[in-house]
């Protein structure tokens, strides 16, 4: 004790005691607070670990070892689970080939693997989370209101009927005819590729639901006028006139002309 | 063969009843002489002469269906809240015009069918007009004395575009509204008066509340009225000037060979009307056109990707899309060349050129004769080349109008498509002209060859001494008449600088230009063989025929005999066939 007593009034004592006290308080708090969610945390922790393994194998060559981005791929810090879920489960990532835009294809990862990857990227920094079932439930949404919102916010790129449209330099807004509600929601909150982000501040959740309801109604809509001709408007109509209809009419003229001989 | 239908004396009860009816009418209107004179009128026969009929018949369908639509359409821009049976738009604010179009589509009995028939018929109307114009152009049917009828046709085409565009905009949907927005931009791009012109048309700020009712009166009254008047003039001119005919045996510039109106053309034209009507009704019932419920109501703050006009305006849209972005500021005012040139200047040049073409060609060729016999496209290579060049130019603009859909459909970059088309617009039309001209001249050479030597029968004959020749068959009378119809025009001679008295020729430079152009127009033509050449060639062909005769004899006789040299030197067989052997090694 002589050693301590001798140095009782040393200038570093006060700060050392403060650090010790803070450390002890933190340790006690941690011990008490972590008792309850320990099991869940272990599960999440392994998912993140799995995700990290998958990430290092399949993604890090472009997005960097820590998701910080590299010359070929953007940073993933802060993009959130929703973005990873959208890009990977729609098959856009991993990229099939470098090009103007990632092309949707059959996904390369199972849903569990996608969840693991999403968890890992979400663990890097907070970002938009995968929408909950409640967020995707648009049963009560107003379809007509969704149509108005769709035409204001979406139609200029995705076309009035959701058939998609061209953007510059080979980029494009894809057709929405195969999109699931989850994909629509995730696309709106993460803004993949050329698409802007429609955060809740610009497009409240209720509006998102209305838009999902409208697009789904368009997907399921029958074609009351007969053959839909791709719902692409006058170009396919003109093509139809100049091919099938022209052939029928000129054919009839030739036929009548021949009969007279 | 220009005969009238033989008058059959009325003997059956039906004839008697018909005769009585005709007499009843004739005693009141004096119509029998008129009918007798006109029902027997002879028209030449060719399937391509029916393309114009498609135009007329689709116009009739348009008038009938359009009348039905006016019963339900409300040309008003008053805002209403939709409460019809199309659920995805229920409760949405829209103009009455759009709401009533939705009602026609979903709540009026037969409304959608009639609407679709009306729109399809409109597309067919203009398409058939274009194809009819091709026929008239490429056969030279517009030449004297029919230049005015060509002009009427060009006016009709313009009116058809106007009719189509005014109708396209009436439903006030998002697609057509975007088109109107472009029209406004085009109006504004006209230097000096643009802004005022746009205000005048829209009755104030865009979009205002007047435009739909104004388009409506133009669409259902003004433009169709003018079209009807012009169609009448068009047909009266065809009637009085008589229809042109293709060359053939017995057909000359001064006769019309064909069938009488009654009964042949009454039946054919009547039947064809129902065929056209039937096809339009069929596609009206089976294929969607302009699904305005998908596009939604128009508001100026909205726009949809993939906005295109109907096909016949597509080339103008394409010109607009392909034009590089050029503007200049003059005295503080912006001149939008990027809009003005593709939307006003280019169509202005094309339509003026089209209207004046018959007069330009007549001046260039110095041809003042009347032409009732059509010219085969190959026999006017420059005209055919110009036509193909115009079609290629138009087609490239047309593709440009759909550049975004082509980009998405074929995974291409819209920028590369635009640049490819910009370069092609300058490079391809001249190539098309040159290639077409060469093809025409090649066909002329072939015609000359056929006239002189007959056509290649594909039958190879081995002569007893080992030489192979191909037997040429003589042309049929019809083929010969068609080829012989070619008229060899001489290019205009170079003018004299001064006349015999030494007076300077005031028009020397103009005349020299005319002479050079006519040299360009006719200079390369392959002359039709002279009668002497044909005579000489026929003598030769006779030898060919003589060659064949023993062949048939061999077939009956013992074939081996020929190989044993029995008939090597039969009479009439030439020692060598100079024409055929010239390219092949002689067999001995």
CSV table of C-alpha atoms in Angstrom, one decimal, chain B residues 184-483:
chain,number,residue,atom,x,y,z
B,184,UNK,CA,-46.9,24.7,-79.9
B,185,UNK,CA,-43.1,24.5,-79.8
B,186,UNK,CA,-43.0,24.3,-83.6
B,187,UNK,CA,-45.3,27.4,-83.9
B,188,UNK,CA,-43.1,29.3,-81.5
B,189,UNK,CA,-40.0,28.4,-83.4
B,190,UNK,CA,-41.3,30.3,-86.5
B,191,UNK,CA,-39.1,33.5,-86.5
B,192,UNK,CA,-40.8,36.8,-85.7
B,193,UNK,CA,-44.4,35.7,-85.6
B,194,UNK,CA,-44.0,32.5,-83.6
B,195,UNK,CA,-45.1,33.6,-80.2
B,196,UNK,CA,-48.1,35.3,-81.5
B,197,UNK,CA,-49.0,32.4,-83.8
B,198,UNK,CA,-49.0,30.1,-80.7
B,199,UNK,CA,-51.2,32.5,-78.8
B,200,UNK,CA,-53.5,32.7,-81.7
B,201,UNK,CA,-53.9,29.0,-82.1
B,202,UNK,CA,-54.3,28.2,-78.4
B,203,UNK,CA,-56.4,31.3,-77.6
B,204,UNK,CA,-53.9,32.5,-75.0
B,205,UNK,CA,-51.4,30.7,-72.7
B,206,UNK,CA,-50.9,27.0,-73.4
B,207,UNK,CA,-52.9,24.8,-73.1
B,208,UNK,CA,-55.8,27.2,-72.5
B,209,UNK,CA,-59.4,26.1,-72.7
B,210,UNK,CA,-60.1,26.6,-76.4
B,211,UNK,CA,-57.9,24.2,-78.3
B,212,UNK,CA,-60.0,21.1,-78.2
B,213,UNK,CA,-63.1,22.8,-79.5
B,214,UNK,CA,-61.1,24.5,-82.2
B,215,UNK,CA,-59.5,21.2,-83.2
B,216,UNK,CA,-62.9,19.7,-83.2
B,217,UNK,CA,-64.5,22.1,-85.6
B,218,UNK,CA,-61.5,21.7,-87.9
B,219,UNK,CA,-61.6,17.9,-87.6
B,220,UNK,CA,-65.3,17.3,-88.2
B,221,UNK,CA,-66.2,20.2,-90.5
B,222,UNK,CA,-63.4,22.1,-92.1
B,223,UNK,CA,-60.9,19.5,-93.0
B,224,UNK,CA,-63.3,16.7,-94.1
B,225,UNK,CA,-65.3,19.2,-96.0
B,226,UNK,CA,-62.2,20.2,-97.9
B,227,UNK,CA,-61.2,16.6,-98.4
B,228,UNK,CA,-64.7,15.8,-99.8
B,229,UNK,CA,-64.5,18.7,-102.2
B,230,UNK,CA,-61.0,17.8,-103.3
B,231,UNK,CA,-61.9,14.1,-103.7
B,232,UNK,CA,-64.7,15.2,-105.9
B,233,UNK,CA,-62.4,17.3,-108.1
B,234,UNK,CA,-59.9,14.5,-108.2
B,235,UNK,CA,-62.5,12.0,-109.4
B,236,UNK,CA,-64.1,14.3,-111.9
B,237,UNK,CA,-60.7,14.9,-113.4
B,238,UNK,CA,-60.0,11.2,-113.6
B,239,UNK,CA,-63.4,10.8,-115.3
B,240,UNK,CA,-63.0,13.5,-117.9
B,241,UNK,CA,-59.3,13.0,-118.6
B,242,UNK,CA,-59.8,9.2,-118.6
B,243,UNK,CA,-57.6,6.9,-116.6
B,244,UNK,CA,-54.1,6.2,-117.8
B,245,UNK,CA,-53.2,2.6,-118.7
B,246,UNK,CA,-50.2,0.4,-118.7
B,247,UNK,CA,-48.7,-0.4,-122.1
B,248,UNK,CA,-49.8,-3.6,-123.7
B,249,UNK,CA,-51.0,-5.1,-127.0
B,250,UNK,CA,-53.4,-2.7,-128.7
B,251,UNK,CA,-53.0,-0.1,-126.1
B,252,UNK,CA,-52.0,3.3,-127.4
B,253,UNK,CA,-51.8,6.8,-126.2
B,254,UNK,CA,-55.2,7.5,-127.8
B,255,UNK,CA,-57.4,4.7,-126.7
B,256,UNK,CA,-58.5,3.1,-123.4
B,257,UNK,CA,-58.5,-0.6,-123.3
B,258,UNK,CA,-60.5,-2.2,-120.5
B,259,UNK,CA,-63.9,-3.0,-119.2
B,260,UNK,CA,-67.1,-0.9,-119.0
B,261,UNK,CA,-68.1,0.6,-115.7
B,262,UNK,CA,-71.4,-1.3,-115.8
B,263,UNK,CA,-71.3,-4.1,-114.9
B,264,UNK,CA,-67.7,-5.0,-114.5
B,265,UNK,CA,-66.4,-2.2,-112.4
B,266,UNK,CA,-69.6,-1.7,-110.5
B,267,UNK,CA,-69.2,-5.2,-109.2
B,268,UNK,CA,-65.5,-5.0,-108.7
B,269,UNK,CA,-65.4,-1.7,-107.0
B,270,UNK,CA,-68.5,-2.5,-105.0
B,271,UNK,CA,-67.0,-5.7,-103.9
B,272,UNK,CA,-63.7,-4.1,-103.1
B,273,UNK,CA,-65.5,-1.6,-100.9
B,274,UNK,CA,-66.8,-4.3,-98.8
B,275,UNK,CA,-63.5,-6.1,-98.6
B,276,UNK,CA,-61.8,-2.8,-97.4
B,277,UNK,CA,-64.7,-2.2,-95.0
B,278,UNK,CA,-64.5,-5.8,-93.7
B,279,UNK,CA,-60.7,-5.6,-93.1
B,280,UNK,CA,-61.1,-2.4,-91.2
B,281,UNK,CA,-63.9,-3.8,-89.1
B,282,UNK,CA,-61.9,-6.9,-88.4
B,283,UNK,CA,-58.8,-5.1,-87.2
B,284,UNK,CA,-61.0,-2.6,-85.4
B,285,UNK,CA,-62.5,-5.5,-83.4
B,286,UNK,CA,-59.3,-7.5,-83.0
B,287,UNK,CA,-56.4,-5.0,-82.5
B,288,UNK,CA,-56.1,-2.2,-80.0
B,289,UNK,CA,-55.4,1.3,-81.3
B,290,UNK,CA,-54.7,4.3,-79.1
B,291,UNK,CA,-55.7,2.9,-75.7
B,292,UNK,CA,-56.2,6.3,-74.2
B,293,UNK,CA,-57.2,4.9,-70.8
B,294,UNK,CA,-53.6,3.6,-70.4
B,295,UNK,CA,-52.1,7.0,-71.2
B,296,UNK,CA,-54.3,8.9,-68.7
B,297,UNK,CA,-55.7,12.5,-69.0
B,298,UNK,CA,-53.4,15.2,-70.2
B,299,UNK,CA,-52.0,17.8,-67.9
B,300,UNK,CA,-49.1,20.0,-69.0
B,301,UNK,CA,-46.8,18.9,-66.2
B,302,UNK,CA,-46.8,15.3,-67.2
B,303,UNK,CA,-45.2,13.5,-70.0
B,304,UNK,CA,-44.7,9.8,-70.9
B,305,UNK,CA,-41.7,8.0,-72.4
B,306,UNK,CA,-42.2,6.6,-75.8
B,307,UNK,CA,-44.3,9.5,-77.1
B,308,UNK,CA,-44.9,9.2,-80.8
B,309,UNK,CA,-47.4,10.6,-83.2
B,310,UNK,CA,-49.4,8.4,-85.6
B,311,UNK,CA,-47.2,7.0,-88.4
B,312,UNK,CA,-47.8,9.7,-91.0
B,313,UNK,CA,-46.4,12.4,-88.6
B,314,UNK,CA,-43.6,10.1,-87.5
B,315,UNK,CA,-41.2,11.4,-90.1
B,316,UNK,CA,-41.6,15.0,-88.8
B,317,UNK,CA,-41.0,13.8,-85.2
B,318,UNK,CA,-38.0,11.9,-86.5
B,319,UNK,CA,-36.6,15.1,-88.2
B,320,UNK,CA,-37.1,16.9,-84.9
B,321,UNK,CA,-35.3,14.2,-82.9
B,322,UNK,CA,-32.4,14.0,-85.3
B,323,UNK,CA,-31.7,17.7,-85.7
B,324,UNK,CA,-28.6,18.8,-83.9
B,325,UNK,CA,-29.1,21.5,-81.3
B,326,UNK,CA,-28.5,24.8,-83.1
B,327,UNK,CA,-29.8,28.1,-82.0
B,328,UNK,CA,-28.7,31.7,-82.6
B,329,UNK,CA,-29.6,34.9,-81.0
B,330,UNK,CA,-30.5,37.9,-83.3
B,331,UNK,CA,-31.1,41.3,-81.7
B,332,UNK,CA,-31.8,39.6,-78.4
B,333,UNK,CA,-34.3,37.1,-79.9
B,334,UNK,CA,-33.5,33.4,-80.0
B,335,UNK,CA,-34.0,31.7,-83.3
B,336,UNK,CA,-34.5,27.9,-82.7
B,337,UNK,CA,-33.1,26.4,-85.9
B,338,UNK,CA,-33.2,23.1,-84.1
B,339,UNK,CA,-37.0,23.2,-84.2
B,340,UNK,CA,-37.6,25.5,-87.2
B,341,UNK,CA,-35.5,23.6,-89.7
B,342,UNK,CA,-36.8,20.1,-89.1
B,343,UNK,CA,-40.5,21.0,-88.5
B,344,UNK,CA,-41.1,23.8,-90.9
B,345,UNK,CA,-38.3,24.1,-93.5
B,346,UNK,CA,-37.8,20.4,-94.3
B,347,UNK,CA,-41.5,19.5,-94.7
B,348,UNK,CA,-42.0,22.8,-96.6
B,349,UNK,CA,-39.3,21.8,-99.1
B,350,UNK,CA,-40.5,18.3,-99.4
B,351,UNK,CA,-44.2,19.2,-100.0
B,352,UNK,CA,-43.3,22.0,-102.4
B,353,UNK,CA,-41.0,19.8,-104.3
B,354,UNK,CA,-43.6,17.1,-104.5
B,355,UNK,CA,-46.3,19.5,-105.7
B,356,UNK,CA,-44.0,21.1,-108.3
B,357,UNK,CA,-42.3,17.9,-109.5
B,358,UNK,CA,-44.5,17.4,-112.6
B,359,UNK,CA,-43.8,20.9,-113.8
B,360,UNK,CA,-40.1,20.6,-113.0
B,361,UNK,CA,-39.8,17.4,-114.9
B,362,UNK,CA,-41.7,18.7,-117.9
B,363,UNK,CA,-39.4,21.7,-118.0
B,364,UNK,CA,-36.3,19.6,-117.7
B,365,UNK,CA,-37.3,17.2,-120.4
B,366,UNK,CA,-39.0,19.8,-122.6
B,367,UNK,CA,-41.7,17.2,-123.1
B,368,UNK,CA,-44.9,18.9,-124.1
B,369,UNK,CA,-46.8,15.8,-125.4
B,370,UNK,CA,-49.8,14.3,-123.7
B,371,UNK,CA,-49.2,11.0,-122.0
B,372,UNK,CA,-52.1,8.6,-121.5
B,373,UNK,CA,-49.9,5.5,-121.5
B,374,UNK,CA,-47.9,4.9,-118.4
B,375,UNK,CA,-44.2,4.8,-118.4
B,376,UNK,CA,-42.5,1.8,-116.9
B,377,UNK,CA,-40.3,2.9,-113.9
B,378,UNK,CA,-37.2,1.4,-115.5
B,379,UNK,CA,-37.6,3.5,-118.6
B,380,UNK,CA,-37.3,6.7,-116.5
B,381,UNK,CA,-34.3,5.9,-114.4
B,382,UNK,CA,-33.8,9.4,-113.0
B,383,UNK,CA,-37.4,9.8,-112.0
B,384,UNK,CA,-37.4,6.3,-110.4
B,385,UNK,CA,-34.1,7.2,-108.7
B,386,UNK,CA,-35.5,10.4,-107.3
B,387,UNK,CA,-38.5,8.6,-106.0
B,388,UNK,CA,-36.5,5.9,-104.3
B,389,UNK,CA,-34.2,8.6,-102.9
B,390,UNK,CA,-37.2,10.4,-101.4
B,391,UNK,CA,-38.5,7.2,-99.9
B,392,UNK,CA,-35.1,6.4,-98.3
B,393,UNK,CA,-34.9,10.0,-96.9
B,394,UNK,CA,-38.4,9.7,-95.6
B,395,UNK,CA,-37.9,6.2,-94.2
B,396,UNK,CA,-34.7,7.3,-92.3
B,397,UNK,CA,-36.6,10.2,-90.7
B,398,UNK,CA,-39.4,7.7,-89.9
B,399,UNK,CA,-37.0,5.4,-88.2
B,400,UNK,CA,-35.7,8.4,-86.3
B,401,UNK,CA,-39.2,9.0,-84.9
B,402,UNK,CA,-39.0,5.7,-83.2
B,403,UNK,CA,-35.4,5.9,-82.1
B,404,UNK,CA,-36.2,5.3,-78.4
B,405,UNK,CA,-38.3,2.2,-79.1
B,406,UNK,CA,-35.6,0.9,-81.4
B,407,UNK,CA,-33.1,1.5,-78.6
B,408,UNK,CA,-35.0,-0.5,-76.0
B,409,UNK,CA,-36.1,-3.2,-78.4
B,410,UNK,CA,-32.7,-4.0,-79.7
B,411,UNK,CA,-30.5,-2.9,-76.7
B,412,UNK,CA,-28.9,-0.1,-78.6
B,413,UNK,CA,-27.8,3.3,-77.5
B,414,UNK,CA,-30.2,6.0,-78.6
B,415,UNK,CA,-27.3,8.3,-79.2
B,416,UNK,CA,-25.6,5.9,-81.6
B,417,UNK,CA,-28.9,5.4,-83.4
B,418,UNK,CA,-29.3,9.2,-83.8
B,419,UNK,CA,-25.8,9.6,-85.1
B,420,UNK,CA,-26.1,6.7,-87.5
B,421,UNK,CA,-29.3,8.2,-88.8
B,422,UNK,CA,-27.9,11.7,-89.1
B,423,UNK,CA,-25.0,10.4,-91.3
B,424,UNK,CA,-27.3,8.0,-93.2
B,425,UNK,CA,-29.6,10.9,-94.0
B,426,UNK,CA,-26.9,12.6,-96.0
B,427,UNK,CA,-25.1,9.5,-97.4
B,428,UNK,CA,-27.8,7.0,-98.2
B,429,UNK,CA,-30.3,8.9,-100.4
B,430,UNK,CA,-27.6,9.7,-103.1
B,431,UNK,CA,-26.5,6.0,-102.9
B,432,UNK,CA,-30.1,4.9,-103.3
B,433,UNK,CA,-30.5,7.2,-106.3
B,434,UNK,CA,-27.4,5.9,-108.0
B,435,UNK,CA,-28.2,2.2,-107.3
B,436,UNK,CA,-31.8,2.6,-108.5
B,437,UNK,CA,-30.7,4.3,-111.6
B,438,UNK,CA,-28.2,1.6,-112.4
B,439,UNK,CA,-30.8,-1.1,-111.7
B,440,UNK,CA,-33.2,0.6,-114.1
B,441,UNK,CA,-30.5,0.9,-116.8
B,442,UNK,CA,-29.7,-2.8,-116.3
B,443,UNK,CA,-33.3,-3.7,-116.8
B,444,UNK,CA,-33.4,-1.6,-119.9
B,445,UNK,CA,-30.5,-3.5,-121.2
B,446,UNK,CA,-32.2,-6.7,-120.4
B,447,UNK,CA,-35.4,-5.5,-122.2
B,448,UNK,CA,-33.3,-4.7,-125.3
B,449,UNK,CA,-31.7,-8.1,-125.1
B,450,UNK,CA,-35.0,-9.8,-124.8
B,451,UNK,CA,-36.4,-7.9,-127.7
B,452,UNK,CA,-33.5,-8.9,-129.9
B,453,UNK,CA,-33.0,-12.5,-128.8
B,454,UNK,CA,-36.0,-13.6,-126.9
B,455,UNK,CA,-35.9,-14.8,-123.4
B,456,UNK,CA,-33.6,-17.5,-122.0
B,457,UNK,CA,-35.6,-20.6,-121.8
B,458,UNK,CA,-33.2,-22.4,-119.5
B,459,UNK,CA,-33.1,-25.3,-121.9
B,460,UNK,CA,-29.5,-26.2,-122.8
B,461,UNK,CA,-29.0,-27.9,-126.1
B,462,UNK,CA,-26.0,-29.9,-127.0
B,463,UNK,CA,-25.2,-29.7,-130.6
B,464,UNK,CA,-24.0,-32.8,-132.4
B,465,UNK,CA,-20.5,-31.4,-132.7
B,466,UNK,CA,-20.4,-31.0,-128.9
B,467,UNK,CA,-21.2,-27.3,-128.5
B,468,UNK,CA,-23.7,-26.3,-125.8
B,469,UNK,CA,-26.2,-23.6,-126.5
B,470,UNK,CA,-29.2,-22.2,-124.6
B,471,UNK,CA,-32.4,-22.1,-126.5
B,472,UNK,CA,-33.9,-18.6,-126.6
B,473,UNK,CA,-37.7,-18.5,-126.8
B,474,UNK,CA,-39.5,-15.6,-128.6
B,475,UNK,CA,-41.4,-13.2,-126.5
B,476,UNK,CA,-45.1,-13.3,-126.2
B,477,UNK,CA,-47.1,-10.7,-128.0
B,478,UNK,CA,-47.9,-9.0,-124.6
B,479,UNK,CA,-44.3,-8.9,-123.4
B,480,UNK,CA,-43.2,-7.5,-126.7
B,481,UNK,CA,-45.9,-4.8,-126.7
B,482,UNK,CA,-44.9,-3.8,-123.2
B,483,UNK,CA,-41.2,-3.6,-124.0
